[in-house]
CSV table of N, CA, C and O in Angstrom, one decimal:
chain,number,residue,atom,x,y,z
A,1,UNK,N,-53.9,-3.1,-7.5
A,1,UNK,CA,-52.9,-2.2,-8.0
A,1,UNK,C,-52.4,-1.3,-6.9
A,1,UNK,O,-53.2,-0.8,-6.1
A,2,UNK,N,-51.1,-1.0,-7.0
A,2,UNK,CA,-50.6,0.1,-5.8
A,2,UNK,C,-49.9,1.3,-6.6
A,2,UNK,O,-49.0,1.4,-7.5
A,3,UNK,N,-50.6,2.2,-5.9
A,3,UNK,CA,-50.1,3.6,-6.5
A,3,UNK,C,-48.8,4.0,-5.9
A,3,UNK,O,-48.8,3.9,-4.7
A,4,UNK,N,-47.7,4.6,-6.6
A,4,UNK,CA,-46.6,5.0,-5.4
A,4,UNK,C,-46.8,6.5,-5.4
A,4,UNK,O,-46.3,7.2,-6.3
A,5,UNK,N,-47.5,7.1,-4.3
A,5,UNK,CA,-48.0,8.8,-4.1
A,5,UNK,C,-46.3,8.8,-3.6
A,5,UNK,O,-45.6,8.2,-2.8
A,6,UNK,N,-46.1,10.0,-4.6
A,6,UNK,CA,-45.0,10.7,-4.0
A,6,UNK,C,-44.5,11.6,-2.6
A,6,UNK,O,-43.5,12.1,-2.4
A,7,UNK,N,-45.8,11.5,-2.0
A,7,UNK,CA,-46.1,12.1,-0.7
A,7,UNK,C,-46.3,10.9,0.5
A,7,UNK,O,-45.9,11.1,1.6
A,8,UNK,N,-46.8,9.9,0.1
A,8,UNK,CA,-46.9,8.8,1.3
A,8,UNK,C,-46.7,7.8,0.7
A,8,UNK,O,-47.1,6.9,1.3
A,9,UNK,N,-46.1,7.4,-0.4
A,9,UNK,CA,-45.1,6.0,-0.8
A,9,UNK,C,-46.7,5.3,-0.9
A,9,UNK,O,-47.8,5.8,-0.7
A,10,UNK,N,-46.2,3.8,-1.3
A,10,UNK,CA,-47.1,3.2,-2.1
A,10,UNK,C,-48.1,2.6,-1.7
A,10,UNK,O,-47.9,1.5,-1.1
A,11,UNK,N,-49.4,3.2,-1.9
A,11,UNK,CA,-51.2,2.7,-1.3
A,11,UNK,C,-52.0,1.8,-2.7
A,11,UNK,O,-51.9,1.8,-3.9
A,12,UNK,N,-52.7,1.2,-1.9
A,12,UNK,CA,-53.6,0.8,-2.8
A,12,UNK,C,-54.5,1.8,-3.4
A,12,UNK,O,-54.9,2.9,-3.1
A,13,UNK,N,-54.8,0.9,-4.8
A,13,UNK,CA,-55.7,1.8,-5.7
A,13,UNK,C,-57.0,3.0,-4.9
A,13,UNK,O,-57.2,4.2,-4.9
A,14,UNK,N,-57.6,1.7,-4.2
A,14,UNK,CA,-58.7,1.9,-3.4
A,14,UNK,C,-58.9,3.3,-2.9
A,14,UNK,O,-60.0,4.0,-2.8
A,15,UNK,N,-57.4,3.8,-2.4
A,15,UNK,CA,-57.4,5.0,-2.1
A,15,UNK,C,-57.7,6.6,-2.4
A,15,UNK,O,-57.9,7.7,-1.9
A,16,UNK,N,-57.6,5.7,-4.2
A,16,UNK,CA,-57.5,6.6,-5.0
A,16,UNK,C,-58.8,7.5,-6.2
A,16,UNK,O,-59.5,6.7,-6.9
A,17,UNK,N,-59.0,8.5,-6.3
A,17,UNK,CA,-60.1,8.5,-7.2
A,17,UNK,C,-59.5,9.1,-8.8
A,17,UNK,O,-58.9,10.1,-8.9
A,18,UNK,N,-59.9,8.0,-10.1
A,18,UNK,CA,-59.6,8.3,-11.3
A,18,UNK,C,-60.2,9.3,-11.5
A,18,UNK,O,-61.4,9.4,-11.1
A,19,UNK,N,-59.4,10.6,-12.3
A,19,UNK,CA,-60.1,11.4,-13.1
A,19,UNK,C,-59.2,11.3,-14.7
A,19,UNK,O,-60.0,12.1,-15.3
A,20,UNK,N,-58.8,11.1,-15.3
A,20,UNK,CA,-58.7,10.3,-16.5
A,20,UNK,C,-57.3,11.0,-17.3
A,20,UNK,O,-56.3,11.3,-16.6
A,21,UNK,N,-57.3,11.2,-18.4
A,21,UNK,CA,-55.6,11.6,-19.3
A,21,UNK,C,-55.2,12.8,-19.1
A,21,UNK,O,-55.8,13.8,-19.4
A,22,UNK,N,-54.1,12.7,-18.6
A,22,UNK,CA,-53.2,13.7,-18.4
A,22,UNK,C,-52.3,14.8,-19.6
A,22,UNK,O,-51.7,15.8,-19.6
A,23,UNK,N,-52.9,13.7,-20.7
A,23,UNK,CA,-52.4,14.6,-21.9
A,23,UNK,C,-52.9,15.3,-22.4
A,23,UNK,O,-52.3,15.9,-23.3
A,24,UNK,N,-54.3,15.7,-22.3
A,24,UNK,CA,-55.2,16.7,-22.9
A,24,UNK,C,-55.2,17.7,-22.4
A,24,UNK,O,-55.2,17.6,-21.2
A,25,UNK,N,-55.2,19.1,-22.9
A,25,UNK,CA,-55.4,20.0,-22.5
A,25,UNK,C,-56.6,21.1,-22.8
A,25,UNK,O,-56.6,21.4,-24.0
A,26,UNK,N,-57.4,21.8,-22.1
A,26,UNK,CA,-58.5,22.3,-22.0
A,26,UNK,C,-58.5,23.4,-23.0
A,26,UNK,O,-57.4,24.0,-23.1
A,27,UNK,N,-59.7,23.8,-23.9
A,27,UNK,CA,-59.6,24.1,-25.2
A,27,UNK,C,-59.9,25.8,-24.5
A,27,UNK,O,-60.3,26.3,-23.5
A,28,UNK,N,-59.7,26.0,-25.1
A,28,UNK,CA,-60.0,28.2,-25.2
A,28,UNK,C,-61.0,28.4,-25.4
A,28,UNK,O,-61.4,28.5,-26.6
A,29,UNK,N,-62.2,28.8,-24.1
A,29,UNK,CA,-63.4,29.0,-24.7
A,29,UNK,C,-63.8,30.5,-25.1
A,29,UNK,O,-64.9,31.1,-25.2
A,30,UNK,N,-62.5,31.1,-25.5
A,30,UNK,CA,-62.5,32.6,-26.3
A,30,UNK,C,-62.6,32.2,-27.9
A,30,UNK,O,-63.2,32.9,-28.7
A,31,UNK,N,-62.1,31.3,-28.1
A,31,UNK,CA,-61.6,30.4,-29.8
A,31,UNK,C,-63.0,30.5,-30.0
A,31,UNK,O,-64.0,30.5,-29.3
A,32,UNK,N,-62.8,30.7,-32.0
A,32,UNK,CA,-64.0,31.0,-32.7
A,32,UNK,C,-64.6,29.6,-32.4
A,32,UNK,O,-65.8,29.5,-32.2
A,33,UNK,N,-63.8,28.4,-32.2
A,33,UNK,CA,-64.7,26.6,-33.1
A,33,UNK,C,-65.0,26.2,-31.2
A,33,UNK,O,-65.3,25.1,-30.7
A,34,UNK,N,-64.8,27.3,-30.6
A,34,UNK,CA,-64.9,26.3,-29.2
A,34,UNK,C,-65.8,25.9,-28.9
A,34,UNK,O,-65.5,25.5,-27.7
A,35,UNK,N,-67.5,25.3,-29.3
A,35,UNK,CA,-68.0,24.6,-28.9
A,35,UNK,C,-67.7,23.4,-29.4
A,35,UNK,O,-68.0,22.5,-28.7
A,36,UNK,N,-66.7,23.1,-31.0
A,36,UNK,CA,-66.7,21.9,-31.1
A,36,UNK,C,-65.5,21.2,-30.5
A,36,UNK,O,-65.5,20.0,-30.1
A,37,UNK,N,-64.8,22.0,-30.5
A,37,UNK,CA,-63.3,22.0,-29.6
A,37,UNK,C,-63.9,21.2,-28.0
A,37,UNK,O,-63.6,20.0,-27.6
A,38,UNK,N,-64.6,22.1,-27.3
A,38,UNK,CA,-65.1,21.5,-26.1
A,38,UNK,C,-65.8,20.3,-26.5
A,38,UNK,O,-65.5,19.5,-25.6
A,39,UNK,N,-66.5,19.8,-27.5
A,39,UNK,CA,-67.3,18.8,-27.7
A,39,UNK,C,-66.2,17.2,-27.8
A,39,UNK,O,-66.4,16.0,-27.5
A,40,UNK,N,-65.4,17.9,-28.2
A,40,UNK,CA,-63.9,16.7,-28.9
A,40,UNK,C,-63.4,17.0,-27.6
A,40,UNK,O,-62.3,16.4,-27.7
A,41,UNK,N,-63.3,17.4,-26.4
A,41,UNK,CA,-62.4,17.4,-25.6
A,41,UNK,C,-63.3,16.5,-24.5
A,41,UNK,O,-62.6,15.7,-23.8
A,42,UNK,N,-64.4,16.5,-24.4
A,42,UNK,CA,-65.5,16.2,-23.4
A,42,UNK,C,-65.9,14.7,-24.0
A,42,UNK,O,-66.4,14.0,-23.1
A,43,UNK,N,-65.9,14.3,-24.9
A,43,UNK,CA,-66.6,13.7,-25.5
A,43,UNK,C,-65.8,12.1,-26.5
A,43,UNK,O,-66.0,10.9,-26.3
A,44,UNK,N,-64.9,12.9,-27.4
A,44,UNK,CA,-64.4,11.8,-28.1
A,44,UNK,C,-63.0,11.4,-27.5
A,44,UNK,O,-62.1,12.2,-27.7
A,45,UNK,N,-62.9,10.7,-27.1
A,45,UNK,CA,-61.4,10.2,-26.2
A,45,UNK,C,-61.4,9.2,-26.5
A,45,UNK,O,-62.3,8.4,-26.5
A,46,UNK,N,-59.9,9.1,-26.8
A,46,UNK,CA,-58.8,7.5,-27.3
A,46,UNK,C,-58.9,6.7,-26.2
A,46,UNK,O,-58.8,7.3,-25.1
A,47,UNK,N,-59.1,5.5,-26.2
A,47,UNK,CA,-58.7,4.3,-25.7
A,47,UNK,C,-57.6,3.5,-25.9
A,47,UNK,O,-57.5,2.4,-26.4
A,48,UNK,N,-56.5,4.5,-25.1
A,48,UNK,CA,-54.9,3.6,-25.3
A,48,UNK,C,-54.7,2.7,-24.9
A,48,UNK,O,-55.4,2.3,-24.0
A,49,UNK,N,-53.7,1.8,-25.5
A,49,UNK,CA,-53.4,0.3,-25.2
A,49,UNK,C,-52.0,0.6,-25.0
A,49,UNK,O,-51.4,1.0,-26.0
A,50,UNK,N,-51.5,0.3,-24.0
A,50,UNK,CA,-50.0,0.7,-23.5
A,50,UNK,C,-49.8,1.5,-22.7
A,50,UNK,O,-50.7,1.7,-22.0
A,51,UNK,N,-48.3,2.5,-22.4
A,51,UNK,CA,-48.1,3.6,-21.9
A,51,UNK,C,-49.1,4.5,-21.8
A,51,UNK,O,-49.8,4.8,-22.7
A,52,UNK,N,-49.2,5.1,-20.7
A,52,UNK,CA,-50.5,6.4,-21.0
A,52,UNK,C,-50.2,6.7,-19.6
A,52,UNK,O,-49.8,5.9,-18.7
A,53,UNK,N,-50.6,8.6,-19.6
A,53,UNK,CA,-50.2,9.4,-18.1
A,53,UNK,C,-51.4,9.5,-17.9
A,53,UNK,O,-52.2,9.3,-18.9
A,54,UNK,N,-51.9,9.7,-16.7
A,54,UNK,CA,-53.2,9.3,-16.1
A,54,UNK,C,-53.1,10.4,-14.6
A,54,UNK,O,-52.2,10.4,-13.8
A,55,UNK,N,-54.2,11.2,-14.8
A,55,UNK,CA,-54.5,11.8,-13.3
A,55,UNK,C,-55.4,11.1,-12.2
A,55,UNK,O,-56.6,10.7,-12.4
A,56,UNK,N,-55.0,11.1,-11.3
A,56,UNK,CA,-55.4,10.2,-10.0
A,56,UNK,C,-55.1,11.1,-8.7
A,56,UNK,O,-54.0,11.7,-8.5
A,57,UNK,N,-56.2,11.2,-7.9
A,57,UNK,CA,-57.0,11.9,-6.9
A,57,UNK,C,-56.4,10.9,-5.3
A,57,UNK,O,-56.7,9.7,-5.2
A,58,UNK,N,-55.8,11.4,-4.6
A,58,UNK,CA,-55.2,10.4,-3.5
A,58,UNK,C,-56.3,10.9,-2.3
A,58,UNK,O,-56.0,11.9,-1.7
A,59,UNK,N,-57.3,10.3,-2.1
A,59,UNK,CA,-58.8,11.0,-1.5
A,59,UNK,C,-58.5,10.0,-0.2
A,59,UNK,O,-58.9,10.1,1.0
A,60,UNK,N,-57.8,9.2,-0.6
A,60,UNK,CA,-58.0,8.3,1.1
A,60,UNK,C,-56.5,8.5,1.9
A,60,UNK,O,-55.9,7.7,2.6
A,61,UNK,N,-56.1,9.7,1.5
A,61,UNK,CA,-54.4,9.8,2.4
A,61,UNK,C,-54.1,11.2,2.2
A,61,UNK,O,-54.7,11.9,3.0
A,62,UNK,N,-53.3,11.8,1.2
A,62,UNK,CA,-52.7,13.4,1.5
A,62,UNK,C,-54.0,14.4,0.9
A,62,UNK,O,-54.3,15.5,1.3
A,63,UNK,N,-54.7,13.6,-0.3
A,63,UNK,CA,-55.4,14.5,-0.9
A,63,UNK,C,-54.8,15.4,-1.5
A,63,UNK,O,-54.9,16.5,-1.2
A,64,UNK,N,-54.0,14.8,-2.6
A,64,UNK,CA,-52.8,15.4,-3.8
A,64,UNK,C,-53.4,15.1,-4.8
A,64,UNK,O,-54.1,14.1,-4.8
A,65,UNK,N,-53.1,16.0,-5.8
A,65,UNK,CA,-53.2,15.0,-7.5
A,65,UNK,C,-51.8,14.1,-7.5
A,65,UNK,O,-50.7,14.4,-7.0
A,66,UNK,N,-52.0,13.0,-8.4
A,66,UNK,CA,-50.9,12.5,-8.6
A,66,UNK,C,-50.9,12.3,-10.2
A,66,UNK,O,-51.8,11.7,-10.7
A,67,UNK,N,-49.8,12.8,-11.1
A,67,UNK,CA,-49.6,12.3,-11.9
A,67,UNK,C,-48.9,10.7,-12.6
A,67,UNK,O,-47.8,10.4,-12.8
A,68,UNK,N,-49.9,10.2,-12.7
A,68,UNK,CA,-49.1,8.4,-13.1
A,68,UNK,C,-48.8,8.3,-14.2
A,68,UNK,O,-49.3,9.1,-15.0
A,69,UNK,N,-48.1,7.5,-14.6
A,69,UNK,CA,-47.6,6.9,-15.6
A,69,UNK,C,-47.6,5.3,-15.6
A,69,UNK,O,-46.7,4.6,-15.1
A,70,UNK,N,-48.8,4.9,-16.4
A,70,UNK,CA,-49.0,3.7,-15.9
A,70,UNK,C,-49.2,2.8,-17.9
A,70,UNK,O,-49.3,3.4,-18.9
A,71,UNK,N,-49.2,1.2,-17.8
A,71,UNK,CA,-49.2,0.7,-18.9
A,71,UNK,C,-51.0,0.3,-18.9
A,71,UNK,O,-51.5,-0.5,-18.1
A,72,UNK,N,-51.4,0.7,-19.4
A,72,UNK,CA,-53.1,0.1,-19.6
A,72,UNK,C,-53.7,-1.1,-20.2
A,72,UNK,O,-54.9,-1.4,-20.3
A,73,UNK,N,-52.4,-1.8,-20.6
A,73,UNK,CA,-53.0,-3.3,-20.6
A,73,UNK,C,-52.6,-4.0,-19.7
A,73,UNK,O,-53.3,-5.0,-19.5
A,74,UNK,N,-51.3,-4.0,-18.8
A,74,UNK,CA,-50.8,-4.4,-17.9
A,74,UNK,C,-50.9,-4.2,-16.4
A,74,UNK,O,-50.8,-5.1,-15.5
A,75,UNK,N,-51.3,-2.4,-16.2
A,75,UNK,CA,-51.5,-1.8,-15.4
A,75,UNK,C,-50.1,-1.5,-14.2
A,75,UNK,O,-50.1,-1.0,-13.1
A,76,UNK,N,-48.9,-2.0,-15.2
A,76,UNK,CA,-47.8,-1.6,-14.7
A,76,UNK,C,-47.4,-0.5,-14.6
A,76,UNK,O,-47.5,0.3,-15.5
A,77,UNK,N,-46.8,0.1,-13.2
A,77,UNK,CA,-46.8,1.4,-13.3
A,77,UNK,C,-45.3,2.0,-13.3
A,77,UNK,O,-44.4,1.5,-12.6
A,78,UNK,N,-45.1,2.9,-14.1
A,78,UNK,CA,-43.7,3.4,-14.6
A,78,UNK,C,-43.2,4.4,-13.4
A,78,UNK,O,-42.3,3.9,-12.7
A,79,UNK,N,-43.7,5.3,-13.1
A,79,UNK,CA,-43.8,6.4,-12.1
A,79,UNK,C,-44.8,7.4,-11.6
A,79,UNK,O,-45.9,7.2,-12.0
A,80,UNK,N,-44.7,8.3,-10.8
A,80,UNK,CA,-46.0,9.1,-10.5
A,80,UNK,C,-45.1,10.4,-9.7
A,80,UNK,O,-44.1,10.1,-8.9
A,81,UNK,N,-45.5,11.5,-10.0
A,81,UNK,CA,-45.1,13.1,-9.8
A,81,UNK,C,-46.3,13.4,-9.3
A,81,UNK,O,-47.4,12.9,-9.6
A,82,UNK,N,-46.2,14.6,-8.0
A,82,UNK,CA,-47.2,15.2,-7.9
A,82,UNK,C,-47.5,16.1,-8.9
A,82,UNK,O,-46.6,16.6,-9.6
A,83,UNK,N,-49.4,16.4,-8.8
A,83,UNK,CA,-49.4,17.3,-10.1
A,83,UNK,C,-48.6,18.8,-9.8
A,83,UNK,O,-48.4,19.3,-10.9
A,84,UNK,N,-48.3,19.3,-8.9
A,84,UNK,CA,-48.1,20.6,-8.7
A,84,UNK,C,-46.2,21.0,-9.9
A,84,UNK,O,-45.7,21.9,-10.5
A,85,UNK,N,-45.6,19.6,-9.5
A,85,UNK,CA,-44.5,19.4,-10.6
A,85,UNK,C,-44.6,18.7,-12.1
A,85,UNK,O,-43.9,18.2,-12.9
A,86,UNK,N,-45.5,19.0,-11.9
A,86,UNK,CA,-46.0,17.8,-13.1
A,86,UNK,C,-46.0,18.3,-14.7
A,86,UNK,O,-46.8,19.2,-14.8
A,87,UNK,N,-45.6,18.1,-15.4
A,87,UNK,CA,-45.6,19.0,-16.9
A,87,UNK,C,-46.1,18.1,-17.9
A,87,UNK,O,-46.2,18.5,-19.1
């Protein structure tokens, strides 16, 4: 699989280190339920079949986040933003 880093154009996976979905967002640990909040955030995670944005670690080249957009049964990749533009 080749990632296209928007900073050095397209490397192999190998380069890369997964850290996992880009769509979740970290719970409020001021919130009354936040230990279970943290528990569902840490813990119970979907296993998408299709489209899904994915954070990835470019550890063997700029040492960027890259946000992907990649298919997870395919592993075709739609696009990739660094995270610093990334929404």
């Amino acid at each position: 699989m080749r990632i296209p880093c928007p900073y050095c154009g397209a490397r192999d996976a190998s380069e890369f280190a997964y850290l996992g979905d880009a769509t979740l967002t970290r719970p409020d640990p001021a919130a009354p339920d936040a230990a279970d909040a943290f528990h569902a955030y840490v813990y119970l995670r979907d296993n998408p079949a299709g489209a899904h944005s994915e954070w990835w670690y470019h550890a063997g080249g700029c040492r960027r986040w890259v946000k992907v957009a990649r298919d997870t049964t395919t592993h075709a990749i739609a696009g990739a933003e660094l995270a610093e533009g990334a929404r």
